XYZ file of C-alpha atoms in Angstrom:
426
model
C -40.482 -93.810 -62.798
C -42.573 -93.300 -65.405
C -44.013 -89.663 -64.810
C -48.016 -88.390 -64.609
C -49.044 -87.160 -67.333
C -49.083 -83.992 -66.043
C -45.837 -82.390 -65.722
C -45.177 -84.469 -68.346
C -47.187 -81.388 -70.362
C -45.873 -78.480 -68.654
C -42.422 -79.359 -69.108
C -43.116 -79.402 -73.323
C -45.139 -76.320 -73.435
C -42.219 -74.415 -71.691
C -38.987 -75.912 -73.596
C -41.296 -74.263 -76.772
C -42.094 -71.118 -75.660
C -37.896 -70.882 -74.403
C -37.855 -69.946 -78.100
C -39.874 -66.541 -78.850
C -38.386 -63.397 -79.049
C -39.788 -60.669 -76.089
C -42.362 -57.971 -78.041
C -40.504 -54.898 -79.211
C -40.230 -51.577 -76.550
C -42.796 -48.690 -77.245
C -40.726 -45.308 -76.851
C -43.032 -42.963 -74.109
C -44.716 -39.859 -75.984
C -43.195 -36.792 -75.652
C -45.324 -34.943 -73.426
C -45.673 -30.163 -75.084
C -45.758 -27.822 -72.059
C -48.408 -25.314 -73.053
C -46.776 -22.247 -74.248
C -49.936 -19.346 -71.765
C -47.643 -21.076 -68.552
C -44.874 -18.436 -67.117
C -42.632 -21.869 -65.195
C -40.732 -19.012 -63.635
C -43.498 -17.527 -61.359
C -44.819 -20.590 -61.318
C -42.351 -22.204 -59.466
C -41.798 -19.023 -57.319
C -44.943 -19.342 -56.619
C -44.632 -23.151 -54.838
C -40.875 -22.884 -53.437
C -42.677 -19.442 -51.622
C -45.156 -21.363 -50.780
C -43.346 -24.390 -49.218
C -41.548 -21.762 -47.329
C -44.651 -20.499 -45.995
C -45.747 -24.303 -45.593
C -42.879 -25.801 -43.462
C -41.937 -21.880 -40.792
C -46.558 -23.316 -39.785
C -45.209 -26.625 -38.812
C -41.748 -25.311 -37.361
C -43.790 -22.854 -35.205
C -46.556 -25.422 -34.284
C -43.846 -27.648 -33.363
C -41.961 -25.441 -31.492
C -45.281 -24.274 -28.679
C -45.522 -26.048 -25.762
C -48.973 -28.297 -25.753
C -51.678 -27.666 -22.960
C -51.108 -29.923 -19.789
C -53.320 -32.917 -20.332
C -55.015 -32.367 -17.219
C -58.048 -35.264 -16.859
C -56.339 -37.556 -15.024
C -55.528 -35.531 -11.930
C -57.331 -35.955 -9.383
C -56.639 -32.862 -7.648
C -57.762 -30.225 -10.481
C -61.508 -32.499 -10.190
C -60.678 -31.638 -6.335
C -60.039 -27.708 -6.525
C -62.597 -27.430 -9.160
C -65.596 -28.729 -6.746
C -64.430 -26.643 -3.890
C -64.209 -23.465 -6.672
C -60.750 -23.007 -7.690
C -59.826 -23.475 -11.500
C -55.573 -23.336 -11.737
C -52.689 -24.845 -9.675
C -50.750 -22.540 -11.590
C -49.277 -21.524 -8.302
C -51.189 -18.878 -6.690
C -53.981 -15.821 -7.507
C -53.499 -12.242 -8.860
C -55.099 -10.388 -5.973
C -57.074 -8.958 -9.082
C -58.362 -12.769 -9.458
C -58.862 -12.904 -5.689
C -60.619 -10.059 -5.278
C -62.928 -10.862 -8.429
C -64.049 -13.955 -6.318
C -64.099 -12.534 -3.179
C -66.920 -10.789 -4.730
C -68.381 -13.272 -6.400
C -68.731 -15.181 -3.811
C -70.462 -11.888 -1.243
C -72.934 -12.466 -3.661
C -74.457 -15.481 -3.423
C -77.099 -15.972 0.308
C -74.305 -17.317 2.342
C -76.731 -20.623 2.731
C -75.289 -21.693 -0.278
C -71.362 -20.832 0.514
C -69.625 -23.972 0.339
C -67.262 -24.533 3.236
C -63.972 -23.844 0.168
C -65.689 -19.939 0.188
C -66.399 -19.871 3.984
C -63.054 -19.890 4.053
C -62.096 -17.540 1.460
C -64.724 -14.143 3.737
C -62.263 -15.640 6.499
C -60.081 -15.121 4.678
C -60.160 -11.972 3.233
C -61.217 -10.469 6.069
C -58.679 -10.280 7.977
C -57.393 -8.132 5.770
C -58.618 -5.077 7.077
C -57.002 -4.099 9.386
C -59.885 -2.003 11.134
C -61.359 -5.826 11.355
C -58.393 -7.376 12.840
C -57.597 -4.642 15.447
C -61.264 -4.346 17.155
C -62.891 -7.804 16.144
C -61.179 -11.458 17.927
C -59.975 -14.094 15.733
C -63.351 -15.949 16.629
C -65.849 -12.937 16.124
C -64.362 -12.880 12.962
C -65.001 -16.307 11.225
C -68.571 -15.998 13.136
C -68.943 -12.316 10.756
C -67.386 -13.839 8.197
C -70.353 -16.657 7.988
C -72.880 -13.475 7.327
C -71.143 -10.810 5.766
C -72.984 -9.980 2.129
C -72.139 -7.192 -0.380
C -73.788 -4.375 -1.907
C -73.697 -2.891 -4.666
C -74.005 0.742 -5.393
C -74.168 3.443 -8.496
C -71.968 6.469 -9.105
C -74.222 9.134 -7.143
C -75.243 7.406 -4.689
C -75.603 8.001 -0.609
C -74.888 5.545 1.982
C -75.854 5.748 5.209
C -73.305 3.417 8.197
C -75.143 3.889 11.183
C -77.436 -0.039 10.504
C -72.954 -1.796 10.692
C -69.909 -1.406 9.928
C -69.116 -1.081 5.942
C -65.777 -1.863 3.714
C -65.260 -0.324 0.483
C -64.487 -3.309 -2.364
C -64.234 -1.778 -5.202
C -64.609 2.309 -6.377
C -64.174 4.980 -4.470
C -67.116 6.976 -2.455
C -65.998 10.295 -0.201
C -67.084 10.769 3.126
C -69.937 13.659 4.298
C -69.081 16.318 7.182
C -71.376 17.544 9.468
C -70.238 21.717 9.715
C -72.416 24.152 12.675
C -72.789 27.324 12.444
C -73.415 29.510 15.015
C -76.478 31.633 14.992
C -74.428 34.537 17.043
C -70.828 34.396 16.170
C -71.720 32.692 12.797
C -67.912 30.875 13.013
C -68.066 27.278 12.136
C -66.594 24.569 13.451
C -66.085 21.668 11.711
C -66.546 17.823 12.996
C -65.189 15.453 10.624
C -65.768 12.150 9.824
C -63.882 9.440 11.043
C -64.462 5.849 9.039
C -61.519 4.010 10.373
C -63.539 4.230 13.813
C -65.766 1.902 15.883
C -66.572 4.703 18.757
C -69.760 6.259 17.954
C -69.001 10.365 17.328
C -71.461 12.045 20.226
C -71.825 16.362 19.856
C -71.509 18.207 23.533
C -75.301 19.115 23.965
C -75.026 22.594 24.214
C -72.285 22.831 21.261
C -75.233 21.584 19.021
C -77.828 23.234 20.719
C -76.300 26.398 20.276
C -75.368 25.728 16.775
C -76.972 24.581 12.856
C -76.272 21.330 11.330
C -74.846 21.755 7.431
C -73.869 19.170 5.496
C -70.739 19.067 3.323
C -68.847 16.721 1.418
C -65.555 15.978 2.463
C -62.590 16.724 0.160
C -60.764 14.364 -2.257
C -58.392 14.161 0.287
C -60.579 12.100 2.354
C -61.669 9.858 -0.586
C -61.743 6.695 0.824
C -60.663 3.577 -1.044
C -60.534 0.140 -1.366
C -60.412 -1.186 2.304
C -61.215 1.634 3.977
C -63.440 1.517 6.041
C -67.246 3.660 7.827
C -70.150 3.579 10.544
C -69.892 2.001 13.406
C -71.320 -2.241 14.874
C -72.576 -0.894 18.145
C -76.212 -1.152 17.075
C -77.826 2.827 18.145
C -80.693 4.119 19.466
C -83.469 5.342 17.227
C -82.436 9.242 17.975
C -78.196 8.821 18.264
C -78.881 7.301 14.760
C -80.454 10.588 13.706
C -77.942 13.109 14.256
C -75.145 9.867 14.236
C -74.968 9.988 10.088
C -71.935 7.677 9.046
C -71.828 8.948 5.577
C -70.744 8.749 1.884
C -70.746 9.316 -1.555
C -70.413 7.087 -3.825
C -67.618 8.904 -6.430
C -67.682 5.544 -9.047
C -70.153 2.285 -9.300
C -69.275 0.815 -5.851
C -69.215 -2.876 -4.489
C -69.309 -2.380 -0.604
C -69.010 -5.133 1.967
C -71.753 -5.017 4.717
C -71.321 -6.065 8.611
C -75.200 -6.196 9.936
C -74.640 -4.309 14.114
C -77.744 -6.521 14.712
C -76.069 -10.007 13.626
C -72.973 -8.307 15.934
C -74.547 -7.785 18.431
C -76.242 -11.429 18.552
C -73.539 -12.947 17.962
C -71.767 -11.385 20.643
C -74.771 -12.263 22.913
C -74.085 -15.791 21.898
C -70.749 -16.111 22.786
C -71.521 -14.011 26.126
C -73.938 -16.520 27.057
C -72.105 -19.674 25.812
C -68.761 -17.593 28.145
C -71.787 -17.199 31.077
C -71.856 -21.002 31.381
C -68.633 -21.982 30.728
C -68.056 -20.405 34.429
C -70.694 -21.369 35.835
C -69.897 -25.426 35.500
C -66.458 -24.349 36.942
C -67.674 -22.306 39.740
C -70.445 -25.146 40.214
C -67.905 -27.812 41.111
C -65.619 -26.632 42.699
C -65.691 -28.288 46.281
C -67.137 -24.765 48.105
C -69.428 -23.635 45.734
C -72.046 -26.701 45.107
C -74.526 -25.631 47.404
C -73.829 -22.072 46.339
C -77.010 -20.775 44.880
C -77.692 -19.787 41.090
C -77.594 -16.308 42.354
C -74.945 -15.440 43.845
C -73.026 -17.625 41.786
C -74.188 -15.617 38.757
C -72.720 -12.228 41.087
C -69.174 -14.060 40.795
C -69.884 -14.826 37.354
C -70.148 -10.457 36.593
C -66.767 -10.199 38.002
C -64.141 -13.552 36.811
C -62.017 -12.645 33.881
C -59.358 -15.881 32.567
C -55.763 -16.451 32.746
C -53.158 -19.014 31.729
C -49.818 -19.235 33.332
C -46.476 -21.190 32.547
C -45.110 -23.824 34.091
C -43.507 -23.446 37.175
C -44.999 -19.739 37.575
C -45.189 -18.642 41.422
C -48.519 -18.066 42.349
C -48.362 -16.562 46.098
C -45.599 -17.226 47.793
C -45.583 -18.078 51.540
C -45.982 -14.977 54.274
C -47.759 -12.877 51.274
C -51.857 -11.994 51.350
C -52.846 -12.736 47.081
C -54.093 -10.291 45.112
C -56.667 -12.579 43.457
C -59.349 -15.277 44.250
C -58.483 -18.221 41.341
C -60.814 -21.428 39.775
C -58.459 -23.870 38.027
C -60.113 -24.441 34.924
C -56.774 -26.410 34.070
C -53.873 -27.920 34.964
C -52.742 -28.211 38.218
C -50.550 -25.909 40.859
C -47.728 -27.957 43.874
C -48.899 -26.644 46.913
C -44.904 -26.147 48.760
C -44.085 -26.149 52.147
C -40.896 -23.959 53.611
C -38.939 -26.813 56.098
C -36.233 -25.388 58.475
C -33.939 -28.609 58.641
C -30.495 -30.281 59.957
C -28.467 -31.759 57.644
C -25.324 -34.058 59.202
C -21.488 -32.578 58.503
C -18.552 -34.223 59.075
C -17.461 -34.134 61.964
C -19.555 -34.960 64.978
C -21.748 -31.426 62.986
C -24.888 -30.820 62.012
C -26.303 -27.424 59.980
C -29.593 -24.975 59.740
C -31.121 -25.488 56.472
C -34.142 -24.143 54.603
C -36.135 -26.307 51.922
C -39.288 -25.961 49.808
C -40.998 -29.210 50.800
C -44.081 -30.846 47.798
C -46.754 -31.410 50.798
C -49.903 -31.667 48.288
C -51.278 -30.297 44.405
C -54.275 -28.186 44.156
C -55.998 -30.363 40.749
C -58.551 -28.572 37.944
C -61.872 -28.032 39.664
C -60.261 -26.300 43.173
C -59.846 -23.050 44.460
C -58.050 -20.644 45.998
C -57.942 -17.251 47.776
C -60.929 -16.209 49.593
C -59.607 -16.582 52.539
C -56.656 -15.071 52.360
C -58.702 -12.241 50.759
C -61.555 -11.545 53.102
C -59.822 -12.510 56.126
C -55.958 -10.116 54.700
C -54.761 -13.591 56.297
C -51.114 -13.937 54.664
C -50.309 -18.429 53.225
C -49.261 -20.470 54.857
C -47.318 -22.262 51.859
C -46.531 -21.758 48.767
C -47.742 -22.386 44.945
C -46.525 -23.267 42.010
C -47.590 -24.170 38.782
C -47.085 -27.977 38.396
C -47.824 -27.018 34.294
C -49.375 -24.845 31.877
C -52.248 -23.243 34.100
C -56.231 -21.487 32.950
C -57.724 -20.196 35.582
C -60.647 -17.513 35.993
C -59.641 -14.791 38.532
C -61.410 -12.301 40.513
C -59.603 -9.273 41.758
C -60.052 -8.626 45.347
C -61.122 -5.145 44.292
C -63.423 -6.532 43.285
C -64.391 -9.291 45.626
C -64.435 -6.421 47.948
C -67.464 -4.786 45.693
C -69.717 -7.785 46.232
C -72.564 -8.104 48.058
C -71.807 -8.681 51.397
C -74.207 -11.641 52.323
C -71.962 -13.238 49.286
C -68.739 -11.929 51.189
C -69.942 -13.732 53.631
C -71.429 -16.678 52.381
C -67.926 -17.421 51.074
C -66.179 -16.803 53.956
C -68.303 -19.456 56.040
C -68.106 -22.529 53.081
C -64.253 -21.698 52.058
C -61.010 -22.586 53.902
C -57.651 -21.755 54.711
C -55.068 -23.621 51.366
C -53.484 -26.470 53.237
C -53.901 -24.336 56.477
C -53.412 -27.619 59.110
C -50.247 -27.265 58.168
C -49.310 -25.451 60.103
C -46.560 -27.067 61.957
C -45.164 -29.360 60.421
C -41.125 -28.741 60.413
C -40.918 -30.336 63.665
C -42.222 -33.881 60.660
C -38.480 -33.427 58.996
C -34.690 -33.898 59.017
C -32.529 -33.342 56.289
């Protein structure tokens, strides 16, 4: 088969150039080293720089890489609530700084997390936890503030209760100099006290007061307290001075006495409403006038009893009137029955038989106390029971009209169960 003209031309060209020798090789010119460069020192410097670079790179590699929390939702949630770290609990100093920063805000501008933080920190103050209920403390935590006092300031604590958060302060002490004998009688301020300190009138009239700073041993530091939570009348506040002088720039937490009085008043109103609702729902008191019910409210105390607690035994006079708020009580009657014994013998035994229950919004004990009548049954709690009680001594202090009203409306507890023993044969 004949070849194409183009491949034949290429083949002939390749054959023609195959005998041509390659071009000669040229030598690379030699480089001359400059005489003004000290290559020994240059090599030493390069060696040191290389070592430094390797050391730096090794150090960077050995350092732990920072943890990337950009995709951790827990970090963002804690930051929203004011907590910026997940690396374990904060140190106490950090917590104090956070606490003071929160107190600098107006209470209405604080978050739920910040209110909770203030409450937890207030629970670290023994003088507060020993005097206030947890509910009162939690409510107060939403209104407390922090005040900054510069060194040398005089802080008068007659309008509230104060807790030193930062710095030192020295209490001021009243010294009464007697006009006749010239002797001195000291009455030192007790910072850790809620009680008002009043001096005897005869002693005050025979002495002239002078104010002195307390000794350094009486210095108030962090978490120490002074002032009062009682609202003092104007006359008493002039003579009653809870006063300290700051030795440093201080941060002092203030709980206004009027705020505490407001909280107590609101709590008392709610408590009285709760008691009134309970009494009005009891069958014997449905038609009682409000004035008579309020006489009972002033005497009521709350108590809780565990399951199986004997409230009163048959044959005894109870020592209080009880209004059941939650839970129930079982009513037992002591029964004498006959038990068959072989052969053809019987034996008398005494046994408690459950006759019924006292449920929520029921009362008992009125007739037993006012008439001195022993109970004809035994009352035992079936579950944990919360009751509002009025002690017998308080009941006799009631107005005679109220006592007579109670006798007319109340009835003996299961008084109709006096002759039931004949109904049972064991």
